[in-house]
Coordinates of C-alpha atoms in Angstrom, one line a residue:
X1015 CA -52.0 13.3 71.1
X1016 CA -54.0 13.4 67.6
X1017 CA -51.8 11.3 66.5
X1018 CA -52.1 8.4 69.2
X1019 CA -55.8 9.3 68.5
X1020 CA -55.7 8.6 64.6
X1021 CA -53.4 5.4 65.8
X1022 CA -55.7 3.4 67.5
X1023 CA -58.7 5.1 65.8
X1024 CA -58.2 3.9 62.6
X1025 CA -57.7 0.5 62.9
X1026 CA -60.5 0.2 65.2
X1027 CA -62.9 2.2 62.8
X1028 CA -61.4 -0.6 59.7
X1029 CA -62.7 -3.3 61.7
X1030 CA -66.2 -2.0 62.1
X1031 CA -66.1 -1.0 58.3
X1032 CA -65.0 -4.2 57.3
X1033 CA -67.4 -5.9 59.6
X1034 CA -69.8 -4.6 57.5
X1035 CA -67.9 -4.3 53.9
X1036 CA -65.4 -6.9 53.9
X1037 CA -67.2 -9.4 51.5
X1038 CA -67.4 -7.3 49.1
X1039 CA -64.4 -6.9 46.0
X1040 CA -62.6 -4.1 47.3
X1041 CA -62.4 -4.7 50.7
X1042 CA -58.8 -5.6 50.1
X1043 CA -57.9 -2.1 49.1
X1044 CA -60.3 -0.9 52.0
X1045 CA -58.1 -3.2 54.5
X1046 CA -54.9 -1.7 52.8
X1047 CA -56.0 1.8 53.3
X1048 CA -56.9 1.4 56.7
X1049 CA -53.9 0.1 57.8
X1050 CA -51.7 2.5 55.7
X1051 CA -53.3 5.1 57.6
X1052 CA -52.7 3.3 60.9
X1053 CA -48.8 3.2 59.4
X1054 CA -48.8 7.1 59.0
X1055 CA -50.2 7.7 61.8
X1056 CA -47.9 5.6 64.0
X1057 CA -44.8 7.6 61.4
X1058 CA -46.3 10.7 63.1
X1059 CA -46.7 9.6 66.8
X1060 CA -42.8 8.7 66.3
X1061 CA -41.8 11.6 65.2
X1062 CA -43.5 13.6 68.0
X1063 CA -41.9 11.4 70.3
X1064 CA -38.4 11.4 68.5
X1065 CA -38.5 15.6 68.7
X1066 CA -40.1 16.2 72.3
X1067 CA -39.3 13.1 74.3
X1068 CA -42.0 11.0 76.1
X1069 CA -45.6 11.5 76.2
X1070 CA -48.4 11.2 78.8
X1071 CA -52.1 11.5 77.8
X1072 CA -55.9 10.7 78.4
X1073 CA -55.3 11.3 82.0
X1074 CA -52.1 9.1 82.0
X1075 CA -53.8 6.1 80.8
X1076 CA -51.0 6.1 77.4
X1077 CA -47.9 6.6 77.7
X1078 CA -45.4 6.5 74.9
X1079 CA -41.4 6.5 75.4
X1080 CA -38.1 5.2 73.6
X1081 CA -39.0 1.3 74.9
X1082 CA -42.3 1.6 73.2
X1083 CA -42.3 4.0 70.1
X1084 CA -40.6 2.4 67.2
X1085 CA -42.0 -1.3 68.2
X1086 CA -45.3 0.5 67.5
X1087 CA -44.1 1.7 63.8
X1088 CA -42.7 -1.2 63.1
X1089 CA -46.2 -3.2 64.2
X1090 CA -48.1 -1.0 62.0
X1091 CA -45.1 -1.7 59.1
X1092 CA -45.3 -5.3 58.9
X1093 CA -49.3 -4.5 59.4
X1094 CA -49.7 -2.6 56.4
X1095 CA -47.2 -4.6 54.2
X1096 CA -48.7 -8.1 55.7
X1097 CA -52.3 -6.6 54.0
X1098 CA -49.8 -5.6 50.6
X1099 CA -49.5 -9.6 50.9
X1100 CA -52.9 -10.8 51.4
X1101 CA -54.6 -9.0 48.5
X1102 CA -53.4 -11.5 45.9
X1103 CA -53.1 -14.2 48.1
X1104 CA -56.6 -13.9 49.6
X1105 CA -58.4 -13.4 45.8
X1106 CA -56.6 -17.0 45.2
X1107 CA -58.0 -18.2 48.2
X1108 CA -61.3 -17.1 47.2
X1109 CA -60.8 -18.7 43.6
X1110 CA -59.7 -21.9 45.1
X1111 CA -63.3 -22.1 47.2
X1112 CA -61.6 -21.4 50.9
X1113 CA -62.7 -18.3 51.5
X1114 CA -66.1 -17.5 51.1
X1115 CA -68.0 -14.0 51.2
X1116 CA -68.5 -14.2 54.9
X1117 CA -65.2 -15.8 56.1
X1118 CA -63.1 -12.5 53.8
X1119 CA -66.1 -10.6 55.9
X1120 CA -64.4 -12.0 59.4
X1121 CA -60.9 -12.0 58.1
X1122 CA -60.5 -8.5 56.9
X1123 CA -62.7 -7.1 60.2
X1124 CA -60.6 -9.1 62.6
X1125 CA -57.6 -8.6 60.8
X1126 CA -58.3 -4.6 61.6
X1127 CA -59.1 -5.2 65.5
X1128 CA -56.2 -7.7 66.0
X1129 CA -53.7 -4.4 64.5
X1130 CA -55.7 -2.4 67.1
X1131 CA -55.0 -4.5 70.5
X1132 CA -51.6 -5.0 69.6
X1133 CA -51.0 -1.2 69.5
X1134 CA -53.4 -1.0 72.2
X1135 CA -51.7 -3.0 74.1
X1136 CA -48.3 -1.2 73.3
X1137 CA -49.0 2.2 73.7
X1138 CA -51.3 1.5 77.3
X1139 CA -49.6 3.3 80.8
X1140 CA -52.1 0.7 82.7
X1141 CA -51.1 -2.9 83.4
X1142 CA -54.5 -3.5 83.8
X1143 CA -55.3 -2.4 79.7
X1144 CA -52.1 -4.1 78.8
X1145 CA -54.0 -7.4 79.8
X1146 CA -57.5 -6.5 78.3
X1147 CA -55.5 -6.1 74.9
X1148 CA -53.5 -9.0 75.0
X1149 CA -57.0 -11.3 76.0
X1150 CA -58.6 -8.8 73.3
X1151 CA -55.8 -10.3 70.5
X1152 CA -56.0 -13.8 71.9
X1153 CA -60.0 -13.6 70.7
X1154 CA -59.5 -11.9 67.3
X1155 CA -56.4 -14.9 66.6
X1156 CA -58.8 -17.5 67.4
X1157 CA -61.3 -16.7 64.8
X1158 CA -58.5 -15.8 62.3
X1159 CA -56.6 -19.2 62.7
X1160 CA -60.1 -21.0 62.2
X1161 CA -61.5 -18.6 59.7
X1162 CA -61.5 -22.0 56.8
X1163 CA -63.5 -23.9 59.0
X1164 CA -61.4 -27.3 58.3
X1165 CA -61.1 -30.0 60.8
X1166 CA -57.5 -29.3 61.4
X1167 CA -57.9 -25.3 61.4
X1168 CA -61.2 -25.7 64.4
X1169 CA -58.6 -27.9 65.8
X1170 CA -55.8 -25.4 66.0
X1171 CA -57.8 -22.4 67.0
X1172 CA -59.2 -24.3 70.0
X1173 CA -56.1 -25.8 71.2
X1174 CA -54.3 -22.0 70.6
X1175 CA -57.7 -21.0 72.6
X1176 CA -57.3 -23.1 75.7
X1177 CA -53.4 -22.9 75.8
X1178 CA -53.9 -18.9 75.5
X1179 CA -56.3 -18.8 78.0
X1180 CA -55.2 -20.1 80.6
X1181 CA -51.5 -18.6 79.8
X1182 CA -53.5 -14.6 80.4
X1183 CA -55.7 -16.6 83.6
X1184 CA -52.1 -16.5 84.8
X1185 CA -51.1 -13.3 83.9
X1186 CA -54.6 -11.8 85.1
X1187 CA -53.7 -13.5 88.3
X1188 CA -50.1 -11.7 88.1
X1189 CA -51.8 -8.3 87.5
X1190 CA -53.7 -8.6 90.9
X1191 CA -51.1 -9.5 92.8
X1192 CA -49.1 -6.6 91.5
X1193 CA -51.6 -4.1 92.2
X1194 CA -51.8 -5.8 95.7
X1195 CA -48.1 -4.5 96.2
X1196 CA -48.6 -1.1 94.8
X1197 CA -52.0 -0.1 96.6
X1198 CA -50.1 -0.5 99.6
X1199 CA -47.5 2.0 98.7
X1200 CA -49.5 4.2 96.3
X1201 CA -53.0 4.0 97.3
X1202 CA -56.5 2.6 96.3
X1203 CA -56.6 5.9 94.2
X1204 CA -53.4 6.7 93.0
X1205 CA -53.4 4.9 90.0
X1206 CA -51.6 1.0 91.2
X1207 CA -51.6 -0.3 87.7
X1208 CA -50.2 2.8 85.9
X1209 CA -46.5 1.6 84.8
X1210 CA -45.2 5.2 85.1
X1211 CA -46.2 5.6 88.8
X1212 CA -45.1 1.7 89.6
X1213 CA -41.8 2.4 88.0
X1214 CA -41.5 5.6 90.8
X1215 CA -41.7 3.4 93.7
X1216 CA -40.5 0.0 92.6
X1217 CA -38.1 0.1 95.0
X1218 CA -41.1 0.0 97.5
X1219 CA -42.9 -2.7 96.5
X1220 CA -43.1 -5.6 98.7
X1221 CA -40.1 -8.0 97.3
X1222 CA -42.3 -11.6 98.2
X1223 CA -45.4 -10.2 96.6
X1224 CA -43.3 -9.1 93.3
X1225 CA -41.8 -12.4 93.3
X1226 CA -45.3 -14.3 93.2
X1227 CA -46.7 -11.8 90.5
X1228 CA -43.4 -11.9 88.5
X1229 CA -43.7 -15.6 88.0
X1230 CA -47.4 -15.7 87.0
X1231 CA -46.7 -12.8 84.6
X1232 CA -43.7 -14.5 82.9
X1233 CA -46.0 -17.6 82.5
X1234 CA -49.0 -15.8 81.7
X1235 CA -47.4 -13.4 78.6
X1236 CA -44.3 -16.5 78.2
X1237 CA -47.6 -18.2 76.6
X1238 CA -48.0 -15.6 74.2
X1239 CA -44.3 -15.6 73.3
X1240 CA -44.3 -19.2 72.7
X1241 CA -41.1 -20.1 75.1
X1242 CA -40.7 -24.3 75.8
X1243 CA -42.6 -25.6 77.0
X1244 CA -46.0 -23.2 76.9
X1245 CA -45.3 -23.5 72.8
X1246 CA -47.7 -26.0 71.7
X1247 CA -50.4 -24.2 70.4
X1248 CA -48.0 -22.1 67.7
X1249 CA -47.1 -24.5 65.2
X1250 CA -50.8 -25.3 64.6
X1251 CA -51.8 -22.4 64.4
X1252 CA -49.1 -21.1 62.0
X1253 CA -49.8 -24.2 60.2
X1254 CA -53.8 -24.1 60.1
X1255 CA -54.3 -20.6 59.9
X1256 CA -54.1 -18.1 56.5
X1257 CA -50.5 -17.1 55.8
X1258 CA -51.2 -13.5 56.4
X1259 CA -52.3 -14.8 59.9
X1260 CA -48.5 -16.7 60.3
X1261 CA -46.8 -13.7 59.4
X1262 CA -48.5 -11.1 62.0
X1263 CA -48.5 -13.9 64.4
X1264 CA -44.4 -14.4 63.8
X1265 CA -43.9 -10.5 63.4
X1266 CA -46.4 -8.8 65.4
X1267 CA -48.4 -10.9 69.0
X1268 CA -44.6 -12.1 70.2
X1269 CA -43.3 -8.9 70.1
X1270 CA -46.3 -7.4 72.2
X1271 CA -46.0 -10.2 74.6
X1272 CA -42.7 -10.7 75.5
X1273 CA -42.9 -6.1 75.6
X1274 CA -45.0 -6.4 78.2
X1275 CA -42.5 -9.0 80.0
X1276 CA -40.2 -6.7 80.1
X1277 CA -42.4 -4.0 81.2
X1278 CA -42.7 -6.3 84.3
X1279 CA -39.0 -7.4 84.6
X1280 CA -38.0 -3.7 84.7
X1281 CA -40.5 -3.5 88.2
X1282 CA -39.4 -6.8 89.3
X1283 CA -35.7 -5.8 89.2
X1284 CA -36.3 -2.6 90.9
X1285 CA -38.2 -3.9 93.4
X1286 CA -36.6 -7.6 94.5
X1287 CA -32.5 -5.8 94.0
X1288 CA -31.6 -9.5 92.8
X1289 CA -31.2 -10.9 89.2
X1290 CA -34.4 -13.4 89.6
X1291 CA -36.2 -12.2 86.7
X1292 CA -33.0 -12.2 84.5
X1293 CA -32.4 -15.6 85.5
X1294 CA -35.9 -16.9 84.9
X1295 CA -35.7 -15.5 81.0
X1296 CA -32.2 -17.1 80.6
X1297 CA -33.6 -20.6 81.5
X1298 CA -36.3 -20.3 79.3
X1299 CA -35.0 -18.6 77.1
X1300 CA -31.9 -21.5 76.5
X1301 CA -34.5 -24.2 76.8
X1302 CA -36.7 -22.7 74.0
X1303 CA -33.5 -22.3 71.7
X1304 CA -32.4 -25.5 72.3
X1305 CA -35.9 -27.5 72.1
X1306 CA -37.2 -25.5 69.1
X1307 CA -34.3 -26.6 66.8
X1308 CA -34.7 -30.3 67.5
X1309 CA -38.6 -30.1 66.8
X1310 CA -37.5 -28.0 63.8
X1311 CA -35.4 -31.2 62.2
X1312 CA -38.6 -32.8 62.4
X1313 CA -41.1 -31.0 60.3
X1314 CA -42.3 -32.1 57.3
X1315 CA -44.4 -29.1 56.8
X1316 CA -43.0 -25.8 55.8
X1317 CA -45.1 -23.0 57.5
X1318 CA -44.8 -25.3 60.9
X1319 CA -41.0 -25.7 60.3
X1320 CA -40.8 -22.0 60.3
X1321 CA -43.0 -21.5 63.4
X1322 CA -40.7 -23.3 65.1
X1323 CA -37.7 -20.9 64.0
X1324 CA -39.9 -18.6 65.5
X1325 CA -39.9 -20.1 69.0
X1326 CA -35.8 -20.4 68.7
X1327 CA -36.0 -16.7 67.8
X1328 CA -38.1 -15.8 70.7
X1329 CA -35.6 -17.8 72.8
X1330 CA -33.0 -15.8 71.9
X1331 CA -34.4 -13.0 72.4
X1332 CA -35.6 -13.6 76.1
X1333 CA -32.4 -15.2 76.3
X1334 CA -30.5 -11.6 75.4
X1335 CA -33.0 -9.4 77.9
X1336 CA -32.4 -12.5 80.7
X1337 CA -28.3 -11.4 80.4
X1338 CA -29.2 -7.7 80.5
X1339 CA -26.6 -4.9 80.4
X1340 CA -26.3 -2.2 77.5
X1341 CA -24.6 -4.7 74.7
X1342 CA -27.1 -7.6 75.4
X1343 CA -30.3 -5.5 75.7
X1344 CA -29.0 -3.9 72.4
X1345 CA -28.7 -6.8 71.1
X1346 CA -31.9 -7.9 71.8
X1347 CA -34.1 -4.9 70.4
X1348 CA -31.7 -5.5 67.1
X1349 CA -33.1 -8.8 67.3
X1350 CA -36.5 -8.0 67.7
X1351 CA -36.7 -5.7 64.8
X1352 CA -35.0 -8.2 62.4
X1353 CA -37.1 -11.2 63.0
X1354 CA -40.2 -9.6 62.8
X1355 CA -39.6 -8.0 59.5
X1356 CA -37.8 -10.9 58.0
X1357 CA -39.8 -13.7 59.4
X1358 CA -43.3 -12.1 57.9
X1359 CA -41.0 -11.6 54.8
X1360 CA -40.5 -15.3 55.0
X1361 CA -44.0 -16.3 55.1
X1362 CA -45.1 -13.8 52.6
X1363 CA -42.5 -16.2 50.1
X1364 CA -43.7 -19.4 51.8
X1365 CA -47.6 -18.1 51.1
X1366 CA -47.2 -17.7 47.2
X1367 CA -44.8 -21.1 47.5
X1368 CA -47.6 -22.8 48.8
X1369 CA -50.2 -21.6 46.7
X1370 CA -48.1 -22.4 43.4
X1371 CA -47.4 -26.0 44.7
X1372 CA -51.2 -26.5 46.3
X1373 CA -49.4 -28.0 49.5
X1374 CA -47.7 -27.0 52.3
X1375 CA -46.0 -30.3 52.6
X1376 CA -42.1 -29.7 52.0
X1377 CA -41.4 -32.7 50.3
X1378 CA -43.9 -31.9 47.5
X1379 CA -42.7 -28.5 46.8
X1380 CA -39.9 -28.8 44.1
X1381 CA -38.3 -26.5 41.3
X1382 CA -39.5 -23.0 42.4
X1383 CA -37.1 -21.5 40.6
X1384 CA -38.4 -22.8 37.6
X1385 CA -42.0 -22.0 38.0
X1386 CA -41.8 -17.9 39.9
X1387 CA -38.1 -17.2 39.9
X1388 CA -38.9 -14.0 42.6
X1389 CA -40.8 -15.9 45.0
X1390 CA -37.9 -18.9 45.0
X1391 CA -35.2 -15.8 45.4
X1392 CA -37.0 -14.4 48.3
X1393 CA -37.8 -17.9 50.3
X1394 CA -34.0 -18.7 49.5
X1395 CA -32.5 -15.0 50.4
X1396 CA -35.0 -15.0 53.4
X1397 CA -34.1 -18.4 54.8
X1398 CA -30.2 -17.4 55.0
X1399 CA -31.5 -14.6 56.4
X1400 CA -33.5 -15.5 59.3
X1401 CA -30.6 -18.6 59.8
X1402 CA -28.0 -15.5 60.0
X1403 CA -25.9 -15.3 57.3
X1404 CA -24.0 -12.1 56.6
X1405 CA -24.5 -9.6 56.2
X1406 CA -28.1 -9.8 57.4
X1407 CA -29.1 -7.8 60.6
X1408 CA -30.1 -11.8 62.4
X1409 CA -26.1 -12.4 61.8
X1410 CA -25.2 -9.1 64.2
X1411 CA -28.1 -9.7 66.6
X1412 CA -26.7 -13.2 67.1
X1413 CA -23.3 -12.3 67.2
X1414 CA -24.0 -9.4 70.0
X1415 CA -26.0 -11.9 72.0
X1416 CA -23.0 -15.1 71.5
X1417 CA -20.8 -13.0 72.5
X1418 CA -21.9 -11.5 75.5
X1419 CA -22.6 -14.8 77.0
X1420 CA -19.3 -16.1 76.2
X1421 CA -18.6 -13.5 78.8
X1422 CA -21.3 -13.6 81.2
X1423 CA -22.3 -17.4 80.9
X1424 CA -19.5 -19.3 79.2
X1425 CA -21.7 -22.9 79.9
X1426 CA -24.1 -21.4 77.4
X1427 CA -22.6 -20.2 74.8
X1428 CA -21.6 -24.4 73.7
X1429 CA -25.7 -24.9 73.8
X1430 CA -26.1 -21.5 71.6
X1431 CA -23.9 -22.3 69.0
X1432 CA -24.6 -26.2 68.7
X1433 CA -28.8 -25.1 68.3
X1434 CA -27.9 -22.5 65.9
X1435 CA -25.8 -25.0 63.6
X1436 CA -28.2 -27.2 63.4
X1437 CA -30.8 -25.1 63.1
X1438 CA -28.9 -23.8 59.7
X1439 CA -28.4 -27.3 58.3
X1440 CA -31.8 -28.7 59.1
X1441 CA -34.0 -25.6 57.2
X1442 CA -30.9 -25.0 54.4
X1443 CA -31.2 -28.6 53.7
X1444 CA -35.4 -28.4 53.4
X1445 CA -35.4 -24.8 51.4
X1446 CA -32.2 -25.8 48.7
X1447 CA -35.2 -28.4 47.1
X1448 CA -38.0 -26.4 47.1
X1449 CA -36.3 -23.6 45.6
X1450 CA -33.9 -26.3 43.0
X1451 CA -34.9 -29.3 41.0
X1452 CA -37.6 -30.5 38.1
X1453 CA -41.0 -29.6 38.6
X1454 CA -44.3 -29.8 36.9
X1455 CA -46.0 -27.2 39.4
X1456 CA -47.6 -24.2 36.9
X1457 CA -47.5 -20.3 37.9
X1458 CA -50.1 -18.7 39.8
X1459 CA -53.5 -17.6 37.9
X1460 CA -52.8 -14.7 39.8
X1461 CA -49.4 -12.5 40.3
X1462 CA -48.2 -12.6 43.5
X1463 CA -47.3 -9.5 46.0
X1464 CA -44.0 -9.6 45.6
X1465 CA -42.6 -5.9 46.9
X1466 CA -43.3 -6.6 50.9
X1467 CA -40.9 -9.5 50.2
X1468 CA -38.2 -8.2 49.3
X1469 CA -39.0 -4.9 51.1
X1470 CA -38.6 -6.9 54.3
X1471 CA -35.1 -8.1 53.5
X1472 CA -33.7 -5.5 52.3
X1473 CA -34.5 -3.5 55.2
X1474 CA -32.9 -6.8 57.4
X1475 CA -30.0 -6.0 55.1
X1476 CA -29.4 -2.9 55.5
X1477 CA -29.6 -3.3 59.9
X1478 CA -26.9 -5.2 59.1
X1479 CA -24.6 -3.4 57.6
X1480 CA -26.0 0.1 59.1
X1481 CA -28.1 1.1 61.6
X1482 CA -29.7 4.4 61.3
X1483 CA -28.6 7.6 64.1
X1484 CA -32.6 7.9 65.1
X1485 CA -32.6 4.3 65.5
X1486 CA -29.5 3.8 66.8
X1487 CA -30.4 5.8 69.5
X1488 CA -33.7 4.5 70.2
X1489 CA -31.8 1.4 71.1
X1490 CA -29.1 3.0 73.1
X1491 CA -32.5 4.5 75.2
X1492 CA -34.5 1.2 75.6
X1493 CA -31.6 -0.6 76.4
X1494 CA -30.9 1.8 79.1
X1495 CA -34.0 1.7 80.7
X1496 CA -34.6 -2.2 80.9
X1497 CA -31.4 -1.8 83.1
X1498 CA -28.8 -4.4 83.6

């Protein structure tokens, strides 16, 4: 319980510090101590968890379990080495004239509270809280996406706002209905929206009701994820926003929302006895696959080229949980933990590419190689990562999830494999000049955070070729308990 405490604490505390603080020269050590202690602290809450199973606490308002636990370390990971990244990258921002005293004062405070709702919103029993956090992240996004004040980045953050908006109208809308159902079976007083009681009498719940909040919540939180064709608002806002903001975005707010998706689809499948929800995510989930690749040929721009690579992994992904069963739901945790880390690796490279080149358009970046031989390395190495080359853990995620629905969907598995070819071809054929070729381009003033890089991939690496026992078994667990 202290260490739940000290979890969503800390991060909460950083942003009120920063609020105040986070103009001035060190605020980028304050923001990396702040969320270094959020890391340990979620290290700790683990480790409980790992040695004496799931916990209950503040009257039953948190609960923390094997679905949950190591998707909230791995959110305050990629939060503590995404502000590793943005020390550097931030003080060349500054140099460059973008970032003035009080926009570092709104980025480093709302860079605190968006790590707060996420684990908020990932460590909440209440369905209710779940949706305060994830309107609560949606806010703190905003103001991060428009936080240089261009034309383009206003226009981003307002289109991300209305998009995201009324995505949670609809899941708020969802919520109600769902305590509807369970007031009648539980009681006005019994705690409706507390996922551990709904989960006890799922099978109760009235199936017509579940079936109306299911599909408001799959819109509402599908928003978030970014699935076809509620995606719009992503690749602006990975393009417009800071770099830092891209690689929480990619590695952080999909996870959360397509979590609490399958917080729902666990209820829904209890409750209806049918494979609705599973089929719902599969649509999507092959539609957004499919879709995001083609958009993806057609990018000019780097960091919205990968955005897109993040709707096809999010598509996969819901694609995986839509088959269900041990091997597929397996296979789509493994996939969860491998984007995120080597996705925010990615735009970690594609930060410092950017910045070296003074443009984000692809065609303008040449001869990396030349200029910063580690960042080149770690955009090339993470590229044929995130496209699944072995041994990289995206190539056994993938092959888990192909593989399964040559069994279970044979029609699909054609649509799979063509996206995922061209998907290689298109970003190999962008990334091989950027990193190749003559340039004039001159190094950074500054040297760039290079560790989270290739900290990222070698962890993809190595969940791979090995996954851990602990971890192993976390899977096994999660798996288990998002049913078939």
């Amino acid at each position: 319980m202290h260490a739940l405490t000290f979890l969503l604490g800390i991060p909460l505390v950083g942003g009120l510090v920063l609020g105040l603080f986070g103009h001035r020269e060190r605020a980028r050590d304050i923001n990396v101590a702040f969320s270094a202690g959020t890391f340990l602290a979620a290290c700790a809450l683990t480790a409980r968890i790992v040695a004496g199973g799931p916990l209950l606490a503040w009257q039953s308002e948190f609960y923390i379990d094997p679905l949950n636990v190591f998707l909230v370390t791995l959110t305050a990971f990629v939060g503590l080495t995404t502000s590793i990244f943005s020390r550097p990258y931030m003080r060349v921002e500054r140099d460059h004239g973008k970032m003035t005293p009080p926009r570092l004062r709104l980025y480093h405070s709302m860079y605190q509270l968006f790590n707060f709702t996420m684990l908020l919103a990932l460590t909440t029993n209440n369905l209710g809280i779940v949706w305060v956090a994830m309107e609560a992240a949606t806010l703190t996004t905003v103001l991060l996406v428009s936080v240089y004040r261009t034309a383009a980045s206003l226009e981003a953050a307002w289109k991300y706002f209305i998009l995201c908006g009324v995505g949670i109208a609809q899941a708020l809308f969802g919520t109600v209905l769902l305590y509807m159902a369970a007031e009648r079976v539980i009681g006005p007083e019994g705690g409706a929206l507390l996922w551990t009681n709904l989960d006890a009498v799922k099978s109760q719940l009235n199936p017509t009701i579940i079936t109306l909040a299911f599909a408001f919540l799959f819109i509402g939180y599908g928003t978030k994820v970014g699935l076809v064709p509620l995606h719009n608002w992503l690749p602006d806002a990975h393009a417009e926003g800071p770099t830092p903001v891209s690689a929480v975005l990619s590695g952080l707010l999909l996870n959360v929302a397509l979590y609490a998706i399958l917080r729902c689809k666990v209820l829904t499948d209890g409750a209806l006895h049918s494979r609705l929800s599973g089929h719902l995510m599969i649509g999507f989930g092959l539609l957004s696959v499919v879709a995001a690749v083609f958009f993806l040929m057609r990018q000019r721009d780097v960091k919205r080229m990968f955005a897109y690579s993040s709707i096809e992994h999010m598509g996969m992904m819901t694609f995986a949980f839509g088959l269900g069963g041990p091997v597929a739901n397996y296979a789509g945790l493994l996939h969860m933990t491998v984007h995120s880390l080597i996705k925010s690796g990615i735009f970690f490279a594609v930060g410092h590419a950017t910045q070296t080149a003074g443009t984000q358009i692809m065609d303008d970046i040449r001869g990396l190689l030349r200029v910063s031989p580690t960042v080149a390395w770690g955009l090339l190495l993470g590229s044929l990562a995130i496209l699944g080359m072995p041994p990289f853990g995206v190539f056994a995620s993938e092959f888990l999830i192909v593989t399964t629905a040559m069994r279970a969907l044979p029609w699909a598995t054609p649509l799979l494999l063509l996206a995922l070819g061209v998907a290689f071809a298109s970003v190999f054929a962008r990334v091989q000049p950027m990193v190749f070729g003559q340039t004039n381009v001159k190094p950074l003033q500054h040297p760039p955070a290079l560790v989270p890089v290739f900290v990222h991939l070698a962890l993809g690496l190595m969940l791979g070729l090995y996954v851990p026992p602990y971890l192993d078994a976390w899977y096994r667990q999660a798996a288990a308990m998002l049913g078939n």
